Short mmCIF file of C-alpha atoms and ligand atoms in Angstrom, two decimals:
data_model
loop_
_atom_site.label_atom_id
_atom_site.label_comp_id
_atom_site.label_asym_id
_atom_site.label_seq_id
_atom_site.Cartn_x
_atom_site.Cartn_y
_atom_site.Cartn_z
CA UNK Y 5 -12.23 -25.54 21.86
CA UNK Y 6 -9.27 -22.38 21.65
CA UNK Y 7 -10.56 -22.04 17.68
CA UNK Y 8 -14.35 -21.92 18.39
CA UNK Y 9 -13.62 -19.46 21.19
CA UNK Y 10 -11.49 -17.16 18.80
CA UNK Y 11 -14.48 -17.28 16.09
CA UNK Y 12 -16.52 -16.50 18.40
CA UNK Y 13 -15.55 -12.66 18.29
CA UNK Y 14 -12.76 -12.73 15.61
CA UNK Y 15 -12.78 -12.87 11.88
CA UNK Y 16 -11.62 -16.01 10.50
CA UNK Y 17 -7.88 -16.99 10.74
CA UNK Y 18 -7.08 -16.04 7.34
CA UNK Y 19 -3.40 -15.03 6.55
CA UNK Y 20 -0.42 -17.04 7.88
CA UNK Y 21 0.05 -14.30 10.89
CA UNK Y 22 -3.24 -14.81 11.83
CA UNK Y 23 -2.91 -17.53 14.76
CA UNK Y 24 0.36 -15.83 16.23
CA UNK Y 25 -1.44 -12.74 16.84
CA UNK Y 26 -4.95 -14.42 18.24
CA UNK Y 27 -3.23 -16.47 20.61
CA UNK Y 28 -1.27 -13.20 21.73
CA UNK Y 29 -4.97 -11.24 21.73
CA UNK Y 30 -6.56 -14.19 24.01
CA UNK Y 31 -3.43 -14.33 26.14
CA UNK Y 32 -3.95 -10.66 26.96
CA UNK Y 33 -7.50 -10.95 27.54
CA UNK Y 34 -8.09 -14.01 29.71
CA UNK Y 35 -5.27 -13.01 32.36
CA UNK Y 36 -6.63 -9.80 32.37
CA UNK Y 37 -10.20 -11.85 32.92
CA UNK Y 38 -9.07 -13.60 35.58
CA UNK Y 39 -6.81 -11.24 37.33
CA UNK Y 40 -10.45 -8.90 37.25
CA UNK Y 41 -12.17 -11.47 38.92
CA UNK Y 42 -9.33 -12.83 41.44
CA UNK Y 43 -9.29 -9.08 42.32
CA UNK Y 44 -12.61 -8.42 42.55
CA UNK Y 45 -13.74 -11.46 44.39
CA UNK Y 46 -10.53 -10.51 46.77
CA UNK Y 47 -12.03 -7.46 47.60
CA UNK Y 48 -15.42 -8.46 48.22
CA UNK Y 49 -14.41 -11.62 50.73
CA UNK Y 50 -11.92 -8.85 52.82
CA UNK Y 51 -14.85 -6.81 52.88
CA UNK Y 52 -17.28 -9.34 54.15
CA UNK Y 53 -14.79 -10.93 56.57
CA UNK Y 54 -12.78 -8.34 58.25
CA UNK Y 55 -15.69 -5.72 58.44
CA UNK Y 56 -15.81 -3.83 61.57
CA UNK Y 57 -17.77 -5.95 64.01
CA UNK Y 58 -17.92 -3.78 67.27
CA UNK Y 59 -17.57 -0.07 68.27
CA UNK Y 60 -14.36 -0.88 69.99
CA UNK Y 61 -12.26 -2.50 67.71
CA UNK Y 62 -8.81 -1.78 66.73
CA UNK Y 63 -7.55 -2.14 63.90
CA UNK Y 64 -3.75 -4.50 63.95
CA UNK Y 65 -0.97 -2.43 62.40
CA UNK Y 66 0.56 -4.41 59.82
CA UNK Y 67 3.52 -3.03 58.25
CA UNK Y 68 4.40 -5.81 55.21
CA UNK Y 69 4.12 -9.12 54.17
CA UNK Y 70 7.40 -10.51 52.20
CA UNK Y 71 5.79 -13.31 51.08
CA UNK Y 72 2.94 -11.31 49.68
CA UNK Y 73 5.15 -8.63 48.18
CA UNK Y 74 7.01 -10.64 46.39
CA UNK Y 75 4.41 -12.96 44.71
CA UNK Y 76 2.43 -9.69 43.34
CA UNK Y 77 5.56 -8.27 42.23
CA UNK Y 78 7.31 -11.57 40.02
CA UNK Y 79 4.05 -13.22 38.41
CA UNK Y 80 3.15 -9.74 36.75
CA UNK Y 81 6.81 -9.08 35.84
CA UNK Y 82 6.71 -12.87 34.19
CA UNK Y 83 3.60 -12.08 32.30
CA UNK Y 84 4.77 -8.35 31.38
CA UNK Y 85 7.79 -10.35 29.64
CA UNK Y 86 6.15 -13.11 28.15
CA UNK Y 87 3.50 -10.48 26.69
CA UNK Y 88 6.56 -8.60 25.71
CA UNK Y 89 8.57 -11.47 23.88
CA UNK Y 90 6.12 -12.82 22.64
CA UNK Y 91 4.92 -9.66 21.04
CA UNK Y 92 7.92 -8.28 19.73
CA UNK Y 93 8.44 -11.56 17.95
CA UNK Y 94 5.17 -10.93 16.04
CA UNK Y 95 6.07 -7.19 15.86
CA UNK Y 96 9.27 -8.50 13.74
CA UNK Y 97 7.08 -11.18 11.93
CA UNK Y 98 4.27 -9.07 10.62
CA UNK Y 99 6.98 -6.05 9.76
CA UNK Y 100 9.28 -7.94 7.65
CA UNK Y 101 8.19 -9.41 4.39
CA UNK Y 102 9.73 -12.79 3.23
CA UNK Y 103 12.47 -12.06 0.69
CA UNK Y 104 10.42 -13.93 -1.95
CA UNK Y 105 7.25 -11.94 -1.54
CA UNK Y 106 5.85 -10.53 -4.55
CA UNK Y 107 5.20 -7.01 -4.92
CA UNK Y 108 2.48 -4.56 -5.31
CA UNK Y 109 2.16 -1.25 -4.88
CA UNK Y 110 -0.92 0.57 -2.87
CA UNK Y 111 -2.23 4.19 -3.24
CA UNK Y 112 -4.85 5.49 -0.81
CA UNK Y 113 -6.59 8.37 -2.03
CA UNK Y 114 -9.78 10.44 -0.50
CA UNK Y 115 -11.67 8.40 -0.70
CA UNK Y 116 -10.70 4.96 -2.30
CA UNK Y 117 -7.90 2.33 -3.06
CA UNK Y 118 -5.48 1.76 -6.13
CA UNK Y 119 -3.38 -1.51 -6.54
CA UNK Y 120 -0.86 -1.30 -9.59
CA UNK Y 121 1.26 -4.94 -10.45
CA UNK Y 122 4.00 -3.04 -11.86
CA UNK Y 123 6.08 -6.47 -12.89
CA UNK Y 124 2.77 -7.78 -14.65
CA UNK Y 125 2.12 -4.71 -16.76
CA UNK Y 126 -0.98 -3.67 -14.52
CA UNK Y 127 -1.74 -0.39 -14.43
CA UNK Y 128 -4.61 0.12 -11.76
CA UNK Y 129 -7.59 -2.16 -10.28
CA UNK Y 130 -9.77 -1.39 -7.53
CA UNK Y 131 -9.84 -4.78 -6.22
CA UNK Y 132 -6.68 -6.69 -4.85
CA UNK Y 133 -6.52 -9.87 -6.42
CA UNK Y 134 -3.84 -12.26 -5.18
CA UNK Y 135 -2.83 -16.04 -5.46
CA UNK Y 136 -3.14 -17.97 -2.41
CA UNK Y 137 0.11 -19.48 -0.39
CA UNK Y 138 2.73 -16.54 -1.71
CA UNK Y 139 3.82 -13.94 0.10
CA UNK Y 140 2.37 -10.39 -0.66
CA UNK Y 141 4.39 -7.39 -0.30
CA UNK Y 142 2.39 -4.36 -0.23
CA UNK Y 143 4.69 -0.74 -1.00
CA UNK Y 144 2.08 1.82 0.41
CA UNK Y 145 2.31 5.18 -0.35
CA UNK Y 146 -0.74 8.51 0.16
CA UNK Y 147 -1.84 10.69 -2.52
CA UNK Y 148 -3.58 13.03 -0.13
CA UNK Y 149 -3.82 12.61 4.03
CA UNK Y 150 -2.89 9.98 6.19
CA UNK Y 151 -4.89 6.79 5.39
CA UNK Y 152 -4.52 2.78 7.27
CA UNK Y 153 -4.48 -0.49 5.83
CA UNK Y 154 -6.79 -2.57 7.56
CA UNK Y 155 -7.58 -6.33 6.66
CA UNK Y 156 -9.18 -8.12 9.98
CA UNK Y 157 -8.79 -11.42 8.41
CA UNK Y 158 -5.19 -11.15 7.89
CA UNK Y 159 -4.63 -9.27 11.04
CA UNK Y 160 -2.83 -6.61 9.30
CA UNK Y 161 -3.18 -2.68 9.89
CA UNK Y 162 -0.92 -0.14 8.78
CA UNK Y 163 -1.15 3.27 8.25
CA UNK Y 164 -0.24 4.71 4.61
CA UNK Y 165 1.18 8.54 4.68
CA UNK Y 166 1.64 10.97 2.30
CA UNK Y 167 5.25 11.71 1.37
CA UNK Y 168 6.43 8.38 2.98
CA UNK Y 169 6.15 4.70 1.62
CA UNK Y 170 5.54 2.33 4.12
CA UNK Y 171 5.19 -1.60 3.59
CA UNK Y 172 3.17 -4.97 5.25
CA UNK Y 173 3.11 -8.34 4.03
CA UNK Y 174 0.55 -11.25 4.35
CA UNK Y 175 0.45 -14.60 2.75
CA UNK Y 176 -3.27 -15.42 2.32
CA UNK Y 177 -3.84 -19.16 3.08
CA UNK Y 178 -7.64 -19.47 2.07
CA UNK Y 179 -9.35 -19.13 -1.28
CA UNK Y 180 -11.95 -16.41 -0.99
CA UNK Y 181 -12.78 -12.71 -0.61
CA UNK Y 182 -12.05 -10.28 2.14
CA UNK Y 183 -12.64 -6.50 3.17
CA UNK Y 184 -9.79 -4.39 3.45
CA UNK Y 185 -10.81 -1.14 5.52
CA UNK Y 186 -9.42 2.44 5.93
CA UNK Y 187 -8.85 2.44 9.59
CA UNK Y 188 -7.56 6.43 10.09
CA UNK Y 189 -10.39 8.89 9.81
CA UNK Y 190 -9.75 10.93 6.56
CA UNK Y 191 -12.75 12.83 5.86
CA UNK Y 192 -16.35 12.90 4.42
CA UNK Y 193 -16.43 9.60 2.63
CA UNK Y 194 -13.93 7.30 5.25
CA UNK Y 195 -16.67 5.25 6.26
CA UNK Y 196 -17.14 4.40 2.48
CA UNK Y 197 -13.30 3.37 1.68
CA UNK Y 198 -13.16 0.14 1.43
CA UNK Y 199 -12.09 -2.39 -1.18
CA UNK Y 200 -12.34 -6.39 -2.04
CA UNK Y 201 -9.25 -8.96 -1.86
CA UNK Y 202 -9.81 -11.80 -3.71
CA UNK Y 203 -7.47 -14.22 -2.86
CA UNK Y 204 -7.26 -16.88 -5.74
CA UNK Y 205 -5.75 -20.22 -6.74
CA UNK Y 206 -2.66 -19.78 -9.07
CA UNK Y 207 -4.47 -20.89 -12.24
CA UNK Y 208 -6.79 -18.34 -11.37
CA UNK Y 209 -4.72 -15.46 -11.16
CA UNK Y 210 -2.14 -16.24 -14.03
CA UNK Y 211 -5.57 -15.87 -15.99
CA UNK Y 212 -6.60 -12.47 -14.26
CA UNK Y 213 -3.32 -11.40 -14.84
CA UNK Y 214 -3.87 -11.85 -18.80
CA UNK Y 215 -7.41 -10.37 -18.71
CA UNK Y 216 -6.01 -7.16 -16.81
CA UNK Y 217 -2.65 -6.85 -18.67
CA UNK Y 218 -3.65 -4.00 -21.03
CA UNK Y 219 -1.56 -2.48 -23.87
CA UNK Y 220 -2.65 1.25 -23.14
CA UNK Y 221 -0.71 1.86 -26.35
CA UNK Y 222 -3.18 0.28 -28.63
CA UNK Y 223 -7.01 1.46 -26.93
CA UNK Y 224 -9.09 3.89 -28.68
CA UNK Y 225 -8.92 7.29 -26.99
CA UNK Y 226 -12.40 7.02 -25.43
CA UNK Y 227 -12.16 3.29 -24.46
CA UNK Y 228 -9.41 4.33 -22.84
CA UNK Y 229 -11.00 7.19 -20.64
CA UNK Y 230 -13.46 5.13 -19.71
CA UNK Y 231 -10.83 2.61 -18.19
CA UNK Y 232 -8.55 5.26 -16.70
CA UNK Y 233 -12.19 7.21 -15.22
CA UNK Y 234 -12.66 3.46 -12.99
CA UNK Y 235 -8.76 2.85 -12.25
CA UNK Y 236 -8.14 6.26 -10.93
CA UNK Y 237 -11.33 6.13 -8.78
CA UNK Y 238 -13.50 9.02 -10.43
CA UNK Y 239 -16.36 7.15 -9.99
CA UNK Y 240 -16.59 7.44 -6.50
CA UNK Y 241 -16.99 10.93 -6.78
CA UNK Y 242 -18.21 11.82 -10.35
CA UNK Y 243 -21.55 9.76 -11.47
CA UNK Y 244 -21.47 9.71 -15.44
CA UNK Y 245 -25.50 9.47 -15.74
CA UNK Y 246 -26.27 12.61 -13.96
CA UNK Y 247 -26.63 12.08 -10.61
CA UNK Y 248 -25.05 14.34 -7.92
CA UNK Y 249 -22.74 13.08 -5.79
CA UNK Y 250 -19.45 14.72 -3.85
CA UNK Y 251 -18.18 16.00 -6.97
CA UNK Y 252 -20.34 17.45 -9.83
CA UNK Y 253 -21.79 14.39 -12.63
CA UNK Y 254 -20.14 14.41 -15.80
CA UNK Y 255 -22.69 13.87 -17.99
CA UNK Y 256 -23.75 16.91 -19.98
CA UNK Y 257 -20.46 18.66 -18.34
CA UNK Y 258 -18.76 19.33 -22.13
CA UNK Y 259 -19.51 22.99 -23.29
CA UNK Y 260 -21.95 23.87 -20.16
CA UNK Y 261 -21.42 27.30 -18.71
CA UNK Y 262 -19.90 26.46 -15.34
CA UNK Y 263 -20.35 28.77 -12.14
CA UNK Y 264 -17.57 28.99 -10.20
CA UNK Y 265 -17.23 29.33 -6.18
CA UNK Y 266 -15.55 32.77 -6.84
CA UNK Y 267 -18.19 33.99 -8.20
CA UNK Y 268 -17.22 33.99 -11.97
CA UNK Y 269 -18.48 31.52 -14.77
CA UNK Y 270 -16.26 29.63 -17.62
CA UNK Y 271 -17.05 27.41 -20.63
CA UNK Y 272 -16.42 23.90 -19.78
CA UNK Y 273 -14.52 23.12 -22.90
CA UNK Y 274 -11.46 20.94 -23.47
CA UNK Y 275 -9.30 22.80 -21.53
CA UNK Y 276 -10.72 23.67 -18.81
CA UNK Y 277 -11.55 20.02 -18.64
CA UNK Y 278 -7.81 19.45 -18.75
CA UNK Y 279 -7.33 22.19 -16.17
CA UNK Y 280 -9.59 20.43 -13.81
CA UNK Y 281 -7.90 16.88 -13.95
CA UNK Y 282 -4.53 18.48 -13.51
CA UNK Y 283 -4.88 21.30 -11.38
CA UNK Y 284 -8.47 20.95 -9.81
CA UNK Y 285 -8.31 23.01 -7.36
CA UNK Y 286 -7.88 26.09 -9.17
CA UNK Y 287 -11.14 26.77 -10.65
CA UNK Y 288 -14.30 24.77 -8.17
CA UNK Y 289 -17.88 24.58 -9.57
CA UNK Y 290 -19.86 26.70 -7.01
CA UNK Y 291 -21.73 24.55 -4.64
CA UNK Y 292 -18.92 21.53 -4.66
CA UNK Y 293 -16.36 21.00 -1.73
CA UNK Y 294 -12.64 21.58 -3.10
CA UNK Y 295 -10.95 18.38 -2.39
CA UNK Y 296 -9.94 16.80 -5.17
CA UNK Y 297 -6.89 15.04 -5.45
CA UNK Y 298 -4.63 16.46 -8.18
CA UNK Y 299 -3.52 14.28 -11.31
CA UNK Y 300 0.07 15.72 -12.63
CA UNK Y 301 3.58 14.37 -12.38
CA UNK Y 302 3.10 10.38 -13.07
CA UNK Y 303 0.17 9.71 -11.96
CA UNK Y 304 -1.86 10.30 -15.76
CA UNK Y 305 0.05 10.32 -19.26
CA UNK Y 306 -0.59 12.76 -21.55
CA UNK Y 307 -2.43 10.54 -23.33
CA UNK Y 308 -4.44 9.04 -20.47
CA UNK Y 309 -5.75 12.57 -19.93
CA UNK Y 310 -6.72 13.19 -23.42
CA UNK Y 311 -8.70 9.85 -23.01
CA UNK Y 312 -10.52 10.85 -20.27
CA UNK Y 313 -11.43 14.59 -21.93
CA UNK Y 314 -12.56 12.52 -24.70
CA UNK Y 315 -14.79 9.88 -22.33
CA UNK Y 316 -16.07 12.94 -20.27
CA UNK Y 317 -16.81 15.09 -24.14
CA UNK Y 318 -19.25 11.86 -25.05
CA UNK Y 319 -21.05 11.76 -21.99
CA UNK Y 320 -23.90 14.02 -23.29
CU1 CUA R 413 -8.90 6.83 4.17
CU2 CUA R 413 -10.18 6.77 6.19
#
């Protein structure tokens, strides 16, 4: 009866936290439901039965009632602690990842999600895949403004800043997909930053982990770009077939004369093209917010930026 009434306005029970932190949520919510109608109903009998029933009448001075007193003071203080233990417990539970858990790191940019399996050789996906039954660490860190980690069917929220790492755990215990939402407003596109977690059986993901193992060593340069234009999330602002989006399309980009928001125009040739993946913000086509995130430091190799000129250069 308890599990049809949580599914009846929860996502399913999905990580190993879930139940702890439902039965907590329903806890909260019936004795609130209850006290609300013990109080209300209260209320509405004194007012019917001790309603002023002749112009004379005098109301009795009543000073205290022990009795009374006391009850209304100990059951909320019992609740307020069992709430309180039984929250910090989960508190501790869903902050502290099992010392086996296996790790991945998690970048939120404006406006979409990066997962890199830096002990597989995984550079970046857009889609968390992870084996069922293991603990997940998650290492979060913000390229830009202050993001959240939200997965409503592990019960899991946590916000990701820039300049700080922060970390949550789950252990998935259901083959199948969830959404993972951005729960902290961040801007034009929030609404829109979302990703997939595909939780997996282990056969499964030893075999994703050989499909998405890449030797970036060995690509061509424009098979390469390609790659490294999904991974780092271009698409979600750039369209490669022409079509306008937040940022300007890149098709036809190479060698067009380029107005820019000061007023002045420039060649879009290689370098500038560089320019704009490393230092974007520098030198905005006219008509285009100036938002983008910037690519230097570790974030692109030297090479993975000449890939992606060379991608962008064929998109004609
Ligand atoms: Cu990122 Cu909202």
């Amino acid at each position: 009866m308890f599990e049809r009434f949580a599914e009846f306005f929860l996502p399913p029970q999905r990580s190993t936290v879930a139940a702890e932190v439902d039965g907590l949520f329903h806890f909260i919510h019936i004795s609130g439901f209850i006290l609300f109608i013990g109080i209300v109903a209260t209320i509405v009998y004194f007012a019917i039965k001790y309603r002023r029933k002749s112009e004379d009448e005098i109301t009795p001075v009543i000073s205290h009632n022990t009795r009374l007193e006391i009850a209304w003071s100990v059951i909320p203080t019992i609740m307020i602690l069992i709430v309180f233990s039984w929250g910090f417990r989960g508190f501790l539970n869903v902050n502290t990842a099992p010392s086996d858990a296996f790790e991945i790191n998690v970048t939120g940019v404006s406006w979409f999600w990066e997962f890199e399996y830096p002990d597989d050789g995984i550079m970046l996906t857009d889609e968390l895949v992870v084996p069922v039954n293991q603990p997940i660490k998650l290492n979060m860190r913000s390229e830009d403004v202050i993001h959240s980690f939200f997965v409503p069917d592990f019960r899991i929220k946590k916000d990701v800043l820039p300049g700080r790492n922060t970390t949550t755990w789950f252990e998935a215990t259901e083959v199948g997909e969830s959404i993972m939402f951005c729960a902290e407003y961040c801007g034009t596109e929030h609404s829109a930053m979302d990703a997939t977690i595909r939780v997996v059986s282990e056969e499964e993901y030893e075999e994703f982990l050989e499909e998405e193992a890449v030797d970036i060593e060995d690509m061509p340069l424009a098979e390469l770009g390609e790659l490294t234009f999904q991974q780092q999330g271009c698409q979600s602002c750039h369209s490669v077939d022409g079509t306008d989006m937040v940022g300007p399309s890149m098709q036809g980009l190479y060698q067009s004369e380029r107005e820019l928001d000061d007023g002045s125009t420039v060649t879009a040739d290689e370098d500038y093209l560089r320019r704009s993946i490393v230092d974007p913000r520098a030198e905005v086509t006219a008509g285009y917010p100036n938002n983008m995130p910037t690519f230097y430091g570790d974030r692109l190799s030297d090479r993975e930026i000449d890939a992606l000129v060379t991608y962008i250069k064929e998109l004609q």
